[in-house]
XYZ file of C-alpha atoms in Angstrom:
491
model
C -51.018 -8.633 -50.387
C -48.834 -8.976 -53.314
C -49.063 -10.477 -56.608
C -45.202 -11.108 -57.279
C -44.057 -13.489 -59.889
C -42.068 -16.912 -59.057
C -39.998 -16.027 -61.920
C -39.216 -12.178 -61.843
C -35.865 -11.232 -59.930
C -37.922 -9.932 -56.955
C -39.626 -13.216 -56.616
C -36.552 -15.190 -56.615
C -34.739 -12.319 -54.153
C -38.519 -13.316 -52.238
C -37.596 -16.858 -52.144
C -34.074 -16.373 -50.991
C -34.207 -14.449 -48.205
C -37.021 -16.386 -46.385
C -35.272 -19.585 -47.377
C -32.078 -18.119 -45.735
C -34.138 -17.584 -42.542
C -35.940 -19.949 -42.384
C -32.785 -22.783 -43.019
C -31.158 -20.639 -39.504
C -33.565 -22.046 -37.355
C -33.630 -25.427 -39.388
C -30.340 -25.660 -39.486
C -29.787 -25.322 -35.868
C -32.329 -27.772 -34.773
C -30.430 -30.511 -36.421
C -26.557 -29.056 -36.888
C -26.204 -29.105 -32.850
C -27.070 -33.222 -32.753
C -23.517 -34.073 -34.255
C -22.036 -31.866 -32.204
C -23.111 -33.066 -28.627
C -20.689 -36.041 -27.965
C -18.208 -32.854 -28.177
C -20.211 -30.780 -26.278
C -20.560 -33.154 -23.966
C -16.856 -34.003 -23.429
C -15.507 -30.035 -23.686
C -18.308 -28.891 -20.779
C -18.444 -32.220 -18.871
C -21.928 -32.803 -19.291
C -24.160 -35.816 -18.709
C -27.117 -37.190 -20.819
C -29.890 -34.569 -19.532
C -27.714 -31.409 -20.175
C -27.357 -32.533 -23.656
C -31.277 -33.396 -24.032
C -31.337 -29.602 -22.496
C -29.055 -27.958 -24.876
C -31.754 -29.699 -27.518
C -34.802 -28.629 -25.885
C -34.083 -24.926 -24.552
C -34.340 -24.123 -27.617
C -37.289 -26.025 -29.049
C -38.808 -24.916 -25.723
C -39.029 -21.616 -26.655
C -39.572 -22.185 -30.171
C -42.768 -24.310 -29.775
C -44.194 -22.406 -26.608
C -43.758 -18.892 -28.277
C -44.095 -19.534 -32.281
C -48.029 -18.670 -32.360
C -47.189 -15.224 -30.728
C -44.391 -14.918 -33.181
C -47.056 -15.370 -36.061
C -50.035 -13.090 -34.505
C -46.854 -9.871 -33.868
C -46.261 -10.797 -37.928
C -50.231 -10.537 -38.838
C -50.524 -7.201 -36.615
C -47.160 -5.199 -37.140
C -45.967 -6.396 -40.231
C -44.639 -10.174 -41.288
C -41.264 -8.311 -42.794
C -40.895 -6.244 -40.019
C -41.073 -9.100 -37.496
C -39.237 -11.450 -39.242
C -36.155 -9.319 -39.606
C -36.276 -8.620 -35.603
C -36.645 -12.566 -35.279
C -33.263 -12.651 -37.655
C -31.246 -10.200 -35.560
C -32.468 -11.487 -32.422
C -31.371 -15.107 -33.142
C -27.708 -14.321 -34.759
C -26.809 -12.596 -31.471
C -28.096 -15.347 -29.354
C -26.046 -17.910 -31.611
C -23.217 -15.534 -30.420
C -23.830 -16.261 -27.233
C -24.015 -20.076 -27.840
C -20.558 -19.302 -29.237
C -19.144 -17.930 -26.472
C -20.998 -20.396 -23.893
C -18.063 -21.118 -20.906
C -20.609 -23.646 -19.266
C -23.679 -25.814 -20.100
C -25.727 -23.465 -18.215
C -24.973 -20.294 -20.303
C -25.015 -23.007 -23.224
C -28.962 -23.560 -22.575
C -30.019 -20.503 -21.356
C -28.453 -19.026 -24.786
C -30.396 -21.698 -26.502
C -33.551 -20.820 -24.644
C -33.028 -17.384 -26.228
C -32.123 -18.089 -29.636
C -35.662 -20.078 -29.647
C -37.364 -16.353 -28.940
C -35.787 -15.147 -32.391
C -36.408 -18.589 -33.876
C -40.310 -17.556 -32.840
C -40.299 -14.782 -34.525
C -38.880 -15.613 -37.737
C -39.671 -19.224 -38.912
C -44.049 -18.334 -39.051
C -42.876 -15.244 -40.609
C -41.052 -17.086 -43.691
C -43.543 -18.745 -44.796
C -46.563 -16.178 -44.198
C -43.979 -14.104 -46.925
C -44.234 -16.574 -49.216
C -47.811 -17.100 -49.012
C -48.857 -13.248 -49.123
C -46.253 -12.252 -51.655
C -46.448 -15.021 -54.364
C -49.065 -15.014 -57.360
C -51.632 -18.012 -56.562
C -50.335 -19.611 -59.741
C -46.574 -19.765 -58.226
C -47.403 -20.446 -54.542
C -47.617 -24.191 -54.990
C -44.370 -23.864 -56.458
C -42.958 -21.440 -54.357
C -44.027 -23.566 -50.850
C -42.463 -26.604 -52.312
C -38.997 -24.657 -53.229
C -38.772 -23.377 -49.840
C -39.586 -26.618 -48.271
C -37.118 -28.178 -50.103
C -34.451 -26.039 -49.579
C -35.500 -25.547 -46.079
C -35.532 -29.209 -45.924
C -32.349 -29.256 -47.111
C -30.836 -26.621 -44.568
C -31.882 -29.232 -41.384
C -30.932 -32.004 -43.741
C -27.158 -30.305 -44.421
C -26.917 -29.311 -40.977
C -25.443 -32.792 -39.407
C -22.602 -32.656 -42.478
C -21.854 -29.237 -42.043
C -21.946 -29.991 -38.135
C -19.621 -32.316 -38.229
C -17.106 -30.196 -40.582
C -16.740 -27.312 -37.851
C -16.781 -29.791 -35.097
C -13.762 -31.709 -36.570
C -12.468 -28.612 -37.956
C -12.546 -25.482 -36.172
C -14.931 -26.717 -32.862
C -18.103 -26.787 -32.000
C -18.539 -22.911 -31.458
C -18.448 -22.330 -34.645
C -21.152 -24.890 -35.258
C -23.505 -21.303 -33.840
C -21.398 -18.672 -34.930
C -21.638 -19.576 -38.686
C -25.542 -18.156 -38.320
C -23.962 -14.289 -38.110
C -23.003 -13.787 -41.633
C -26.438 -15.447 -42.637
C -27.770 -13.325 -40.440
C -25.900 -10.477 -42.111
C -27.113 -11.416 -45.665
C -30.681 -12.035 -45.021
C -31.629 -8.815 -43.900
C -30.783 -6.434 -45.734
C -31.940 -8.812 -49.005
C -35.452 -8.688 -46.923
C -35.326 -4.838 -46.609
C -34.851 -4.282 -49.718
C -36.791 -6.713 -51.385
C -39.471 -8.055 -49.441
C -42.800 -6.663 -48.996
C -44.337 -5.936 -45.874
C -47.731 -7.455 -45.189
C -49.839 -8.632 -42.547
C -53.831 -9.283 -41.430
C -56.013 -6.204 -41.550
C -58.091 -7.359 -38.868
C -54.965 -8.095 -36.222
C -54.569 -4.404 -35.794
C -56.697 -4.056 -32.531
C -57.050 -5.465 -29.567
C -54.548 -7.372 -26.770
C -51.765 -9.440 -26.816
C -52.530 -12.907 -25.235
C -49.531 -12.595 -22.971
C -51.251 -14.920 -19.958
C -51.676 -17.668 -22.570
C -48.529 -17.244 -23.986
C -47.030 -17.620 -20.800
C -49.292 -20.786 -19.732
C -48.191 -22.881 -23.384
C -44.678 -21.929 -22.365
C -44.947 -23.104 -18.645
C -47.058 -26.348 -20.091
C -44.050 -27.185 -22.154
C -41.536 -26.349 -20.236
C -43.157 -28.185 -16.948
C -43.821 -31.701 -19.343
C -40.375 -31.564 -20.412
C -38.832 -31.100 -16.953
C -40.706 -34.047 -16.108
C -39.864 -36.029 -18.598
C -35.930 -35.325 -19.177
C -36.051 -35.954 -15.061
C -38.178 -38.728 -14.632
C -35.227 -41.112 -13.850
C -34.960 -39.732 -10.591
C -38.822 -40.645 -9.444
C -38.941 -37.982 -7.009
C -41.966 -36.133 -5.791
C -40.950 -33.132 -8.094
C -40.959 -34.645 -11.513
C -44.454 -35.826 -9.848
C -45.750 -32.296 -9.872
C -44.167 -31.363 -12.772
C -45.937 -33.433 -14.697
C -48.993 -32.854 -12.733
C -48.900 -29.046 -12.716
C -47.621 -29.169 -16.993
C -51.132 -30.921 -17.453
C -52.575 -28.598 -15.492
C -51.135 -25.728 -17.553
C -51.773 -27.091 -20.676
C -55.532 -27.329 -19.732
C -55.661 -23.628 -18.921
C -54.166 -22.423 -21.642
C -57.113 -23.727 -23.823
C -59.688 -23.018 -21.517
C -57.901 -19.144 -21.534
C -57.766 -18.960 -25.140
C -61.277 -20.712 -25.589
C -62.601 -17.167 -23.409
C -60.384 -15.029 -24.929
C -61.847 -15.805 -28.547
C -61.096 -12.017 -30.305
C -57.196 -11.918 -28.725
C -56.328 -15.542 -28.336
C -52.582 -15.945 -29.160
C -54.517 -19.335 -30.661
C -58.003 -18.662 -31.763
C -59.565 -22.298 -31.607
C -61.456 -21.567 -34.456
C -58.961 -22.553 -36.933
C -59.763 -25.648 -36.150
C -63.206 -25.638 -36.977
C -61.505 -26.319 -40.591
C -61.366 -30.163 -40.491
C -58.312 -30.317 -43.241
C -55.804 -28.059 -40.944
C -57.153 -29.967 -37.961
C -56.103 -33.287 -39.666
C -52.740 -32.092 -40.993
C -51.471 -31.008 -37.770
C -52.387 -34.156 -36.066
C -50.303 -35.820 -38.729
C -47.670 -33.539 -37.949
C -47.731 -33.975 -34.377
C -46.842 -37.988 -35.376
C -44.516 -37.114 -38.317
C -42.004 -34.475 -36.393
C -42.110 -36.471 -33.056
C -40.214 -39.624 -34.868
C -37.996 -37.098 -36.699
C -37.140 -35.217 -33.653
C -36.243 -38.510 -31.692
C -34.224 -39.864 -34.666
C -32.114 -36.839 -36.023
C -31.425 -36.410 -31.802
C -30.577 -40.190 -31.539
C -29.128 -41.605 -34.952
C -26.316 -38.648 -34.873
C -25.344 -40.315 -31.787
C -25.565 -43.358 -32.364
C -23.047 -43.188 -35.383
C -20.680 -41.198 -33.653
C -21.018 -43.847 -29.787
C -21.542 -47.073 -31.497
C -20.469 -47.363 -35.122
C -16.884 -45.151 -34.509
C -17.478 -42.177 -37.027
C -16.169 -38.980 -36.438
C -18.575 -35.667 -36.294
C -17.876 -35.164 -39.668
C -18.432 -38.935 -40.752
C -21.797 -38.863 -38.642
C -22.585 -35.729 -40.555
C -21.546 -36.886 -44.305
C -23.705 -40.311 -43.571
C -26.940 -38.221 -43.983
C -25.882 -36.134 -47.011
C -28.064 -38.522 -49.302
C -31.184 -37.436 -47.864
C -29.901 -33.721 -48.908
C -29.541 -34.941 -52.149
C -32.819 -36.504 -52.493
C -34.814 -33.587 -51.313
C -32.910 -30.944 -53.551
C -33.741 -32.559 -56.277
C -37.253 -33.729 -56.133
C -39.264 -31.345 -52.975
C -40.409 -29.091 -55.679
C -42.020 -31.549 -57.563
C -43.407 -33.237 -54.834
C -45.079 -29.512 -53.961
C -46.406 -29.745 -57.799
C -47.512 -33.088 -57.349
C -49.339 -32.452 -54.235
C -51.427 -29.561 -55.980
C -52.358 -32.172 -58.687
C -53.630 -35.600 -56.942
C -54.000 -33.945 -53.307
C -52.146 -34.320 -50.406
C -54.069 -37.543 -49.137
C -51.524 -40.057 -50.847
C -48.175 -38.242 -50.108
C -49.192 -37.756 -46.623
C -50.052 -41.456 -46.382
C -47.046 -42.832 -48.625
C -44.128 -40.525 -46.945
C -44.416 -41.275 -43.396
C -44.470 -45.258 -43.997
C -41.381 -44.960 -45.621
C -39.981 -42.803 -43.351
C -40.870 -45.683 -40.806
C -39.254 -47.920 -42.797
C -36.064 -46.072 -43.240
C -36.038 -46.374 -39.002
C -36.158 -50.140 -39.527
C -33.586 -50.484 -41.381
C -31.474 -48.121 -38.870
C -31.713 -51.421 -36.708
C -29.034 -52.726 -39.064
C -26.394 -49.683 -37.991
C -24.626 -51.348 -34.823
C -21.027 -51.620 -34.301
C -18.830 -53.011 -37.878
C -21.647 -51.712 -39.731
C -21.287 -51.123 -43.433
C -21.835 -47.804 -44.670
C -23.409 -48.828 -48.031
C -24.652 -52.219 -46.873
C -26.196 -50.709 -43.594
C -26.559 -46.969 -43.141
C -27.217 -45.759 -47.099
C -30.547 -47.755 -47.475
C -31.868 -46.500 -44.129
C -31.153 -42.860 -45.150
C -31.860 -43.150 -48.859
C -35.174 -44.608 -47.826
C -35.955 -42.039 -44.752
C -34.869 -39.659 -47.543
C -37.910 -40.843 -50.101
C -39.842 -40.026 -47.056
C -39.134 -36.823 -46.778
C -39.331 -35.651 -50.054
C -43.133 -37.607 -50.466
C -44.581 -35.713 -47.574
C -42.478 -31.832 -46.069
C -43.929 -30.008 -49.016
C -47.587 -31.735 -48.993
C -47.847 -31.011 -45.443
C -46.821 -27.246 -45.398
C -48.579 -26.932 -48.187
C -51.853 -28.689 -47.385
C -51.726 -26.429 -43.930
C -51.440 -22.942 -45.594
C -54.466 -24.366 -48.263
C -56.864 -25.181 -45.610
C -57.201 -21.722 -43.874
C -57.931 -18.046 -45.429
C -54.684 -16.397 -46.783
C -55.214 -13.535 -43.890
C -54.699 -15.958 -41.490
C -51.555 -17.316 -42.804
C -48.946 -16.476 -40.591
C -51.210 -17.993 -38.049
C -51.477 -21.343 -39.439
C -48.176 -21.502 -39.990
C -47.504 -20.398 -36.406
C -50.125 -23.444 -35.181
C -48.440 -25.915 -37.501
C -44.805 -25.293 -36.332
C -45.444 -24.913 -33.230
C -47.006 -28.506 -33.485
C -43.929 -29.795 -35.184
C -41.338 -28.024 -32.564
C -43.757 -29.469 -29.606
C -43.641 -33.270 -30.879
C -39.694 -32.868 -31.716
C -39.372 -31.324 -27.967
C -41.562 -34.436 -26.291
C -39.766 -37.408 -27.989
C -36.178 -35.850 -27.334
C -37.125 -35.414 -23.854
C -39.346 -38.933 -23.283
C -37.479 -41.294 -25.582
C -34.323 -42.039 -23.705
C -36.700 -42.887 -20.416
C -39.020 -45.046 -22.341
C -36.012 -47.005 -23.879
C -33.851 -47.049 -20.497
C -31.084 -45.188 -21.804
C -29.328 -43.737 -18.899
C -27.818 -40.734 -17.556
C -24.583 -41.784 -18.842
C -25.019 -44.218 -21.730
C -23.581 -41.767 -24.574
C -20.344 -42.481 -22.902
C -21.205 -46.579 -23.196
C -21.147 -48.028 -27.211
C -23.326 -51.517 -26.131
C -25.763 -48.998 -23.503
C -26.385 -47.138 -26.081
C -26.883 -49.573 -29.319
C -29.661 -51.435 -27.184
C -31.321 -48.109 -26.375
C -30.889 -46.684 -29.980
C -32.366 -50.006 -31.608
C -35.781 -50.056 -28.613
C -35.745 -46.320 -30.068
C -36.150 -46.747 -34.064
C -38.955 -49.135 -33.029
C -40.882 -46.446 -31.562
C -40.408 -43.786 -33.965
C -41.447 -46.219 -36.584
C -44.780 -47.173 -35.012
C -45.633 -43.598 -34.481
C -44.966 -42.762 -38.108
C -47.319 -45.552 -39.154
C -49.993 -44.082 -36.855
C -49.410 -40.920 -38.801
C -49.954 -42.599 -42.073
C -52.933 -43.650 -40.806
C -54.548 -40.346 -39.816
C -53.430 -38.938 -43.023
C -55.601 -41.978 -44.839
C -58.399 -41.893 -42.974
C -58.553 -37.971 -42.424
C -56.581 -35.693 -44.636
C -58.900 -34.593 -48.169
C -57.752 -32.796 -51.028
C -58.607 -28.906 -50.159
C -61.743 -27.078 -50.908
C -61.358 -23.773 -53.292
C -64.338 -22.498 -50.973
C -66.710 -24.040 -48.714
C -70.197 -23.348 -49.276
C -70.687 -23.000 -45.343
C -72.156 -19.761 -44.522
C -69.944 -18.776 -41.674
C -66.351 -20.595 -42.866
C -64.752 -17.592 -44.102
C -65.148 -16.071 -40.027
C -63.917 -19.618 -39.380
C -61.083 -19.622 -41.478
C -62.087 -22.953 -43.632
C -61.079 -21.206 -47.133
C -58.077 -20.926 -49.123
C -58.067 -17.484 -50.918
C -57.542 -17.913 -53.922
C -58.055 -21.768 -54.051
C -55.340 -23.823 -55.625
C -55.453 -24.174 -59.531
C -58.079 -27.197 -60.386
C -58.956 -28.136 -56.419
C -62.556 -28.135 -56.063
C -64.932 -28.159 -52.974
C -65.214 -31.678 -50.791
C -67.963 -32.082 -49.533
C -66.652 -33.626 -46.311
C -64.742 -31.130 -45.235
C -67.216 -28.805 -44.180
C -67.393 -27.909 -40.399
């Protein structure tokens, strides 16, 4: 572990490249949305090939992330991360080059495996690198400008759609690619978790989160059918899910997810919240980029340029936020952001056909954008501080796999809970009434996620005066400047 300066050129080289790598995989779970009334028309797909070319990838993001963080921890965070930066530039190549919606998705699929590698490992970097003075800092910068890469990513969508085509929409992530890594070779140091050098991979319980996942979302994306196999689907996805915890509650010393990280209530809490906050954004970013483009009459571009406010918002005040958090806690950011982000959905129900841009769709994202800037750094940061720093790229791993999960279940579930049909992104009126049943939804699940963060999130202890919390992981080494101990959060 390093002691690197925020403000010394190989801190801000630091910050850079895991920004860079980070904003790939962010950037490309928001940039495709614009582009899928496109997609759609150029590869003749229907509703559920679209919801596909969403959720291949978040598939294999969320089902493989944790073993993305534990490779980082044993071999190396630099090492891995680099590997997960190569790996997903040449399967945005093959997105590129897609001829049919079924290379299209299975190319997806794959550029989830590098996005597995390298999104845990960003953030471990930043948390094992950085100076305990800076990391507060140095979390909310990258969550901001992370933030701002999936915020960007529907106006810079829309630019190559309009512009060039929709390829290019995954082949702009190979000169990233080509400037991130050799910044992190050079650069970067390499770290990782002493005590992840022995033992097993947890390969069987890799593969049964990835065949949960994948079964639930089958089910869900197909459940307008009815037919006996989504039945099983379902069936055999809960079934999955169950074993995977019951394998990685016997497998305690090589667990891909060692359950107990959760025995610290603060990183328990946080992901819950998570769980709510990222399944309304998932269903929204998938949904409103739609929506502007089907019912209103934008063009990509138009659709992408409509969100740029939220950009705008988040570049200039994440950082703070981060600072803020470290100050008063996380409890009131974590409470306040997600009820405006609900009410930024609300006022979405304004954005029908003849709707104003300033009148209609700049409140909803201005607001939405407040949101966002009250609660991404808060929550990352609030994660990282409730565990031991060894054990970073592991909570990291837990917590985006959480957030990929709940983004992957409300892109596949929401268009069956609101009736929208196999073809309604070809229908304006379809889709409106869809869209507006929709916003409701999201917003009721980002008020339950204020809620948890009320009644459960705590400002983090420097150390709990458990005996056994630093096996359990319920420490923060070093503990943020002027955080003490609460008493409540011990396990």
């Amino acid at each position: 572990m390093s002691d690197v300066r925020l403000a010394s050129p190989q801190g801000r080289w630091i910050l850079l490249t895991t920004i860079l790598g980070s904003s790939m995989a962010l950037l490309d779970s928001t940039v495709v949305n614009v582009a899928l009334p496109r997609i759609g028309r150029d590869l003749d797909a229907d509703l559920a090939a679209l919801q596909w070319t969403v959720n291949a990838y978040m598939l294999t993001l969320a089902g493989l992330i944790l073993l993305g963080g534990s490779l980082g921890d044993r071999f190396g965070r630099r090492k891995v991360f680099v590997v997960g930066v190569v790996w997903f530039a040449i399967a945005s190549l093959l997105c590129g080059l897609a001829p049919n919606t079924g290379v299209l998705v299975a190319a997806r699929a794959l550029q989830g495996v590098g996005g597995a590698l390298l999104t845990p490992g960003s953030l471990a970097l930043i948390q094992a690198s950085f100076h305990p003075d800076d990391r507060g800092r140095a979390v909310g910068l990258w969550s901001g400008f992370g933030g701002i890469g999936a915020a960007v990513g529907p106006f810079l969508g829309g630019w190559l759609v309009d512009g060039p085509g929709w390829r290019w929409v995954f082949l702009l992530n190979v000169p990233l690619a080509l400037l991130c890594v050799p910044v992190a070779l050079r650069h970067v140091p390499e770290s990782g978790d002493g005590r992840a050098t022995h033992g097993r991979f947890d390969v069987l319980g890799a593969a049964l989160g990835a065949l949960s996942l994948a079964l639930v979302t089958y089910a869900l994306i197909e459940a307008r059918s009815g037919s006996v196999v989504v039945v099983v689907s379902a069936v055999a996805g809960v079934a999955a899910g169950v074993a995977f915890v019951y394998v990685e509650q016997r497998r305690a010393d090589d667990a891909m997810m060692p359950l107990d990280i959760f025995a610290s209530r603060q990183f328990t809490a946080v992901n819950l919240v998570t769980l709510c906050v990222y399944a309304a954004l998932g269903g929204f970013f998938f949904l409103s980029a739609l929506q502007l483009q089907v019912v209103v009459g934008y063009s990509a571009l138009g659709a992408g340029t409509a969100l740029l406010p939220t950009t705008a918002l988040m570049l200039l005040l994440s950082a703070r936020s981060g600072e803020l958090a470290v100050r008063i806690g996380p409890r009131v950011p974590l409470t306040v952001g997600p009820l405006l982000c609900a009410a930024g959905m609300l006022l979405m129900l304004r954005v029908g056909a003849g709707a104003s841009y300033v009148g209609d769709v700049l409140p909803a994202v201005l607001v939405l954008g407040l949101g966002l800037v009250a609660l991404v750094a808060p929550l990352t940061a609030s994660v990282l501080a409730s565990v031991n720093v060894e054990r970073a790229g592991l909570a990291s791993g837990v917590n985006n796999a959480a957030a990929r999960a709940a983004g992957l279940v409300a892109v596949a579930a929401l268009p069956v809970l609101t009736g929208m049909g196999a073809e309604a992104y070809r229908s304006g009126a379809a889709f409106d009434d869809a869209f507006r049943r929709a916003m409701v939804v999201c917003a009721v699940i980002l008020v339950v996620g204020s809620v948890l963060a009320f009644l459960t999130v705590r400002r983090p202890g420097a150390e709990c005066l458990h005996p056994e919390c630093r096996t359990h992981g319920c420490v923060t080494a070093p503990p943020l400047e002027g955080v003490g101990t609460v008493e409540g959060d011990r396990p």
